Coordinates of C-alpha atoms in Angstrom, one line a residue:
Chain A
M1 CA 0.1 9.6 18.8
T2 CA 4.0 9.9 18.8
T3 CA 5.4 13.1 19.3
L4 CA 7.6 14.2 16.1
D5 CA 9.6 17.4 15.8
A6 CA 9.7 19.7 12.7
L7 CA 12.7 17.9 11.2
D8 CA 10.9 14.5 11.5
R9 CA 8.0 15.9 9.5
V10 CA 10.0 17.2 6.9
L11 CA 11.8 13.9 6.7
I12 CA 8.8 11.7 6.8
N13 CA 7.5 13.9 3.8
R14 CA 10.8 13.7 1.9
L15 CA 11.1 9.9 2.3
Q16 CA 8.0 9.3 0.6
D17 CA 9.8 10.5 -2.6
D18 CA 12.0 8.3 -4.6
L19 CA 15.4 8.1 -3.3
P20 CA 18.2 7.5 -5.9
I21 CA 19.9 4.3 -6.0
T22 CA 23.4 5.2 -5.2
N23 CA 26.2 3.9 -3.2
R24 CA 25.4 6.3 -0.3
P25 CA 21.8 7.2 -0.6
F26 CA 21.3 9.1 2.6
A27 CA 24.3 11.4 2.2
Q28 CA 22.7 13.7 -0.3
L29 CA 19.4 13.8 1.7
A30 CA 21.2 14.5 4.8
E31 CA 23.2 17.5 3.3
E32 CA 19.8 18.7 2.1
L33 CA 18.4 18.6 5.5
G34 CA 21.5 20.0 7.3
L35 CA 22.2 16.9 9.0
S36 CA 25.2 14.5 9.4
E37 CA 24.5 11.2 7.3
E38 CA 24.8 9.3 10.8
A39 CA 22.4 11.4 12.4
L40 CA 19.7 11.1 9.4
I41 CA 20.2 7.3 9.7
E42 CA 19.7 7.3 13.2
R43 CA 16.5 9.4 13.0
I44 CA 15.3 7.0 10.1
R45 CA 15.9 4.1 12.5
H46 CA 14.1 5.8 15.3
L47 CA 11.0 6.4 13.0
R48 CA 11.3 2.7 12.0
E49 CA 11.5 1.3 15.5
T50 CA 8.6 3.6 16.9
G51 CA 6.5 2.3 14.0
I52 CA 6.0 5.7 12.5
L53 CA 7.5 4.2 9.2
T54 CA 6.2 0.8 8.6
R55 CA 8.8 0.1 6.0
F56 CA 11.7 1.8 4.3
G57 CA 13.1 0.2 0.9
P58 CA 12.0 -0.6 -2.7
F59 CA 8.3 -0.8 -3.5
F60 CA 7.8 -3.9 -5.9
D61 CA 4.9 -3.9 -8.1
A62 CA 3.6 -7.4 -8.1
A63 CA 1.8 -7.0 -11.5
A64 CA 5.0 -6.1 -12.9
I65 CA 6.8 -9.4 -12.0
G66 CA 3.8 -11.3 -13.4
G67 CA 1.9 -11.5 -10.1
S68 CA -1.2 -9.8 -9.2
F69 CA -2.8 -7.8 -6.5
C70 CA -6.6 -8.1 -5.8
L71 CA -8.7 -6.2 -3.1
C72 CA -11.1 -8.7 -1.5
A73 CA -13.9 -8.2 1.1
L74 CA -16.0 -10.5 3.3
A75 CA -19.0 -10.0 5.7
A76 CA -17.6 -11.5 9.2
P77 CA -20.4 -12.1 11.6
P78 CA -19.3 -10.1 14.6
D79 CA -19.2 -13.1 16.9
R80 CA -16.7 -14.7 14.6
F81 CA -14.6 -11.7 13.6
D82 CA -11.3 -12.7 15.4
E83 CA -11.8 -16.3 14.0
V84 CA -12.1 -15.1 10.4
A85 CA -9.4 -12.6 10.9
N86 CA -7.0 -15.3 12.0
I87 CA -7.7 -17.4 9.2
V88 CA -7.3 -14.5 6.6
N89 CA -4.0 -13.3 8.1
A90 CA -2.6 -16.8 8.4
R91 CA -2.1 -16.7 4.6
P92 CA 1.1 -15.2 3.6
E93 CA -0.6 -13.9 0.3
V94 CA -2.5 -11.5 2.3
A95 CA -0.3 -8.2 2.4
H96 CA -2.7 -6.0 4.5
N97 CA -6.1 -6.5 6.0
Y98 CA -8.4 -3.9 7.5
E99 CA -11.5 -3.9 9.6
R100 CA -13.9 -1.6 8.1
S101 CA -17.4 0.0 9.2
H102 CA -19.6 -1.6 6.7
H103 CA -21.7 -4.8 6.3
L104 CA -18.6 -6.0 4.4
N105 CA -16.3 -5.4 7.3
M106 CA -13.0 -7.1 6.4
W107 CA -11.0 -5.8 3.5
F108 CA -7.8 -7.3 2.4
V109 CA -5.3 -7.2 -0.3
L110 CA -4.1 -10.5 -1.8
A111 CA -0.5 -10.3 -3.5
T112 CA 0.4 -13.1 -5.3
E113 CA 3.1 -14.1 -7.9
T114 CA 0.7 -15.6 -10.7
P115 CA -2.9 -14.2 -11.5
D116 CA -4.4 -17.7 -10.8
E117 CA -3.4 -17.9 -7.2
I118 CA -5.8 -15.1 -6.6
D119 CA -8.7 -17.2 -6.8
R120 CA -7.2 -20.3 -5.6
V121 CA -6.3 -18.4 -2.4
S122 CA -9.8 -16.7 -2.2
D123 CA -11.5 -20.0 -2.6
A124 CA -9.6 -21.6 0.0
I125 CA -10.4 -18.7 2.4
E126 CA -14.2 -19.1 1.5
L127 CA -13.9 -23.0 2.2
E128 CA -12.1 -22.4 5.5
T129 CA -14.6 -19.6 6.6
G130 CA -17.8 -20.6 5.0
L131 CA -18.0 -16.9 3.9
T132 CA -18.1 -15.2 0.4
V133 CA -14.9 -13.6 -0.6
Y134 CA -16.0 -10.7 -3.0
R135 CA -13.0 -9.9 -5.3
F136 CA -12.5 -6.4 -6.5
P137 CA -9.3 -6.5 -8.8
K138 CA -8.5 -3.0 -10.3
T139 CA -10.0 -2.4 -13.7
Q140 CA -7.8 0.6 -13.9
E141 CA -5.6 2.7 -11.7
F142 CA -6.0 6.5 -11.7
F143 CA -2.9 8.6 -10.7
V144 CA -1.6 7.3 -7.3
G145 CA 0.0 10.0 -5.2
F146 CA 0.5 7.7 -2.2
R147 CA 1.9 10.5 0.1
V148 CA 0.6 11.4 3.3
T149 CA 1.7 14.9 4.9
A150 CA 3.2 14.6 8.3
Chain B
M1 CA 7.9 -8.3 -17.6
S2 CA 10.3 -11.2 -17.0
I3 CA 12.6 -11.3 -14.1
D4 CA 15.2 -14.0 -13.5
A5 CA 16.4 -16.0 -10.6
T6 CA 19.0 -13.2 -9.6
D7 CA 16.2 -10.6 -9.6
R8 CA 14.0 -12.9 -7.6
D9 CA 16.9 -13.4 -5.0
I10 CA 17.3 -9.3 -4.9
I11 CA 13.5 -8.9 -4.3
R12 CA 13.6 -11.5 -1.5
A13 CA 16.5 -9.9 0.0
L14 CA 14.9 -6.5 -0.2
Q15 CA 11.2 -7.0 0.4
A16 CA 11.4 -6.5 4.1
G17 CA 13.2 -3.1 3.4
L18 CA 16.7 -1.6 3.0
P19 CA 19.3 -1.9 5.9
L20 CA 19.6 1.5 7.6
V21 CA 23.3 1.8 7.1
A22 CA 25.4 4.4 5.2
E23 CA 25.9 2.0 2.2
P24 CA 22.8 -0.2 2.1
Y25 CA 23.5 -1.7 -1.2
A26 CA 26.9 -2.7 -0.5
Q27 CA 25.7 -4.6 2.6
V28 CA 23.0 -6.3 0.7
A29 CA 25.4 -7.3 -2.3
K30 CA 27.8 -8.5 0.2
Q31 CA 25.3 -10.8 2.0
M32 CA 24.2 -11.9 -1.6
G33 CA 27.8 -12.6 -2.8
M34 CA 27.5 -10.2 -5.8
S35 CA 29.3 -6.9 -6.4
E36 CA 27.5 -3.8 -5.4
E37 CA 27.7 -2.5 -9.0
K38 CA 25.9 -5.4 -10.1
L39 CA 23.2 -5.1 -7.6
V40 CA 22.7 -1.5 -8.4
D41 CA 22.6 -2.1 -12.1
R42 CA 19.8 -4.7 -11.5
L43 CA 17.9 -2.5 -9.2
E44 CA 18.1 0.1 -11.9
A45 CA 17.0 -2.1 -14.6
M46 CA 14.0 -3.2 -12.5
K47 CA 13.1 0.4 -11.6
A48 CA 13.3 1.2 -15.5
S49 CA 10.8 -1.7 -16.3
G50 CA 8.4 -0.8 -13.6
V51 CA 9.2 -3.8 -11.1
I52 CA 10.3 -1.1 -8.5
R53 CA 7.9 1.7 -8.2
R54 CA 10.2 3.9 -6.0
I55 CA 12.7 3.5 -3.2
A56 CA 10.9 5.1 -0.4
A57 CA 9.3 5.0 3.1
A58 CA 5.9 3.9 4.0
P59 CA 4.4 5.8 7.0
N60 CA 1.8 4.5 9.3
H61 CA -0.9 6.9 8.9
Y62 CA -2.4 6.3 12.4
K63 CA 0.8 7.2 14.0
L64 CA 0.9 10.7 12.2
G65 CA -2.4 11.3 13.6
M66 CA -4.3 10.6 10.3
T67 CA -6.4 8.5 12.4
F68 CA -9.3 8.6 9.8
N69 CA -8.8 6.5 6.9
G70 CA -11.8 6.6 4.6
M71 CA -12.2 4.3 1.8
T72 CA -14.8 6.4 -0.3
V73 CA -16.8 4.3 -2.9
W74 CA -18.7 5.7 -5.9
D75 CA -21.2 4.2 -8.3
V76 CA -20.2 6.4 -11.3
E77 CA -21.7 6.2 -14.7
D78 CA -19.5 3.5 -16.7
S79 CA -19.1 5.9 -19.7
Q80 CA -17.6 8.6 -17.5
I81 CA -15.4 6.6 -15.2
T82 CA -12.2 7.1 -16.9
S83 CA -12.3 10.9 -17.1
L84 CA -14.0 11.3 -13.8
G85 CA -11.6 9.0 -12.1
G86 CA -8.7 10.8 -13.5
I87 CA -10.1 14.0 -11.9
V88 CA -10.7 12.3 -8.6
G89 CA -7.2 10.4 -8.7
A90 CA -5.4 13.6 -9.1
L91 CA -6.9 15.5 -6.2
P92 CA -4.0 16.2 -3.7
F93 CA -5.8 14.4 -0.7
V94 CA -6.5 11.0 -2.5
T95 CA -3.7 8.7 -1.9
H96 CA -5.1 5.9 -4.1
S97 CA -7.7 5.7 -6.6
Y98 CA -9.1 2.8 -8.6
E99 CA -11.8 1.5 -11.1
R100 CA -12.9 -1.7 -9.9
P101 CA -15.9 -4.3 -10.8
R102 CA -19.2 -3.9 -9.1
A103 CA -20.6 -7.0 -7.2
L104 CA -24.3 -6.5 -7.6
P105 CA -26.4 -6.5 -5.6
V106 CA -24.1 -6.5 -2.6
W107 CA -21.7 -3.8 -3.9
P108 CA -22.8 -1.1 -6.5
Y109 CA -19.7 0.8 -6.5
N110 CA -17.0 0.9 -9.2
L111 CA -14.8 3.8 -8.0
F112 CA -12.6 3.6 -4.9
A113 CA -10.8 6.7 -3.5
M114 CA -8.8 6.4 -0.4
V115 CA -9.0 9.6 1.8
H116 CA -7.1 10.2 5.0
G117 CA -7.7 12.8 7.6
T118 CA -7.2 13.9 11.1
S119 CA -11.0 13.7 11.9
R120 CA -14.1 12.3 10.5
E121 CA -15.2 15.8 9.6
E122 CA -12.0 16.2 7.5
V123 CA -12.7 13.0 5.7
E124 CA -16.4 14.0 5.1
E125 CA -15.4 17.4 3.8
K126 CA -13.2 15.8 1.3
R127 CA -15.8 13.4 0.4
S128 CA -18.3 16.0 -0.3
H129 CA -15.8 17.6 -2.6
I130 CA -15.4 14.4 -4.6
A131 CA -19.3 14.3 -4.6
N132 CA -19.3 17.7 -6.3
I133 CA -17.0 16.8 -9.0
L134 CA -18.9 13.6 -9.8
G135 CA -22.1 15.2 -9.9
E136 CA -24.9 13.7 -11.7
A137 CA -22.6 11.0 -13.1
C138 CA -22.7 9.3 -9.7
R139 CA -25.9 7.3 -8.5
A140 CA -24.7 6.3 -4.9
N141 CA -21.7 6.6 -2.7
D142 CA -20.7 5.6 0.7
V143 CA -17.4 5.8 2.9
L144 CA -15.7 3.0 5.0
Y145 CA -13.8 3.9 8.0
S146 CA -11.1 1.4 9.0
S147 CA -11.3 0.9 12.6
R148 CA -8.2 -1.5 12.9
I149 CA -5.3 -2.7 10.9
L150 CA -5.5 -6.3 11.2
K151 CA -2.3 -7.0 9.0
K152 CA 0.1 -5.0 7.1
T153 CA 3.2 -6.8 5.6
G154 CA 3.3 -6.0 1.8
L155 CA 4.3 -8.3 -0.8
R156 CA 6.2 -11.6 0.1
L157 CA 7.9 -13.6 -2.4
R158 CA 8.0 -17.3 -1.6
N159 CA 10.9 -19.2 -1.6
K160 CA 11.1 -21.0 -5.0
E161 CA 13.9 -22.5 -6.8

């Protein structure tokens, strides 16, 4: 685990809130935190470089641009796990993929620009791996908090 | 929701993130050959229409010490899923919560709630809390811990004319 100081923690929490789309989006936040704009940007850059922040920027909703998200799962035999992970990860439509402790041990999210691509990509993964890809598209989304407290 | 070619170009330019400079929109606009004002107007419009959810940071839970990431899953009475899902989704420690179809007989669960914690005990405690809320409307539940991130990139638009 990376060492974070108190200011980093405040910053990580604060950066999960929406930032206004303005000419200098960091200036106001810097003032709020009692930092210079350059010092704030440097801190954020450091958090990005060390991987504490995986990304900073706009979060796009695939559904809102006519695309789809679908959570999928498969049961990879342990001796083929890495091979199956490579097949799944090679697809650009796979936004993220997690190993999980369950018979269904690989869980990934497909993000595609059109709904029909979900089945097309899932079918292709089934064909390539010889495994069933279970599809769990969301039926409804409950309030999404997103944040994690640093 | 319809987006045009310019919006697509903007999404493609920003999908990896914003440049970490004092005037990030000015820099992106310059690279795209448009005015900063136009870029900001477009982004504001996409935000208003829901294409952009927010401008924010995505932290790596593991590096924050939240090493236990439990996907709690629940088989909830269909007639009560909307009301109970709303309550579970509003819990401060639930980061994402969805109703999803079951895949019987392999997968009986229709409510998914993601819970993070610094220990397995913490996640289990939160899971018990959810179990109490669901009560008898829930027939079975499980928790799937993630042992490894195999990939994490987010949405990527293909290059398309």
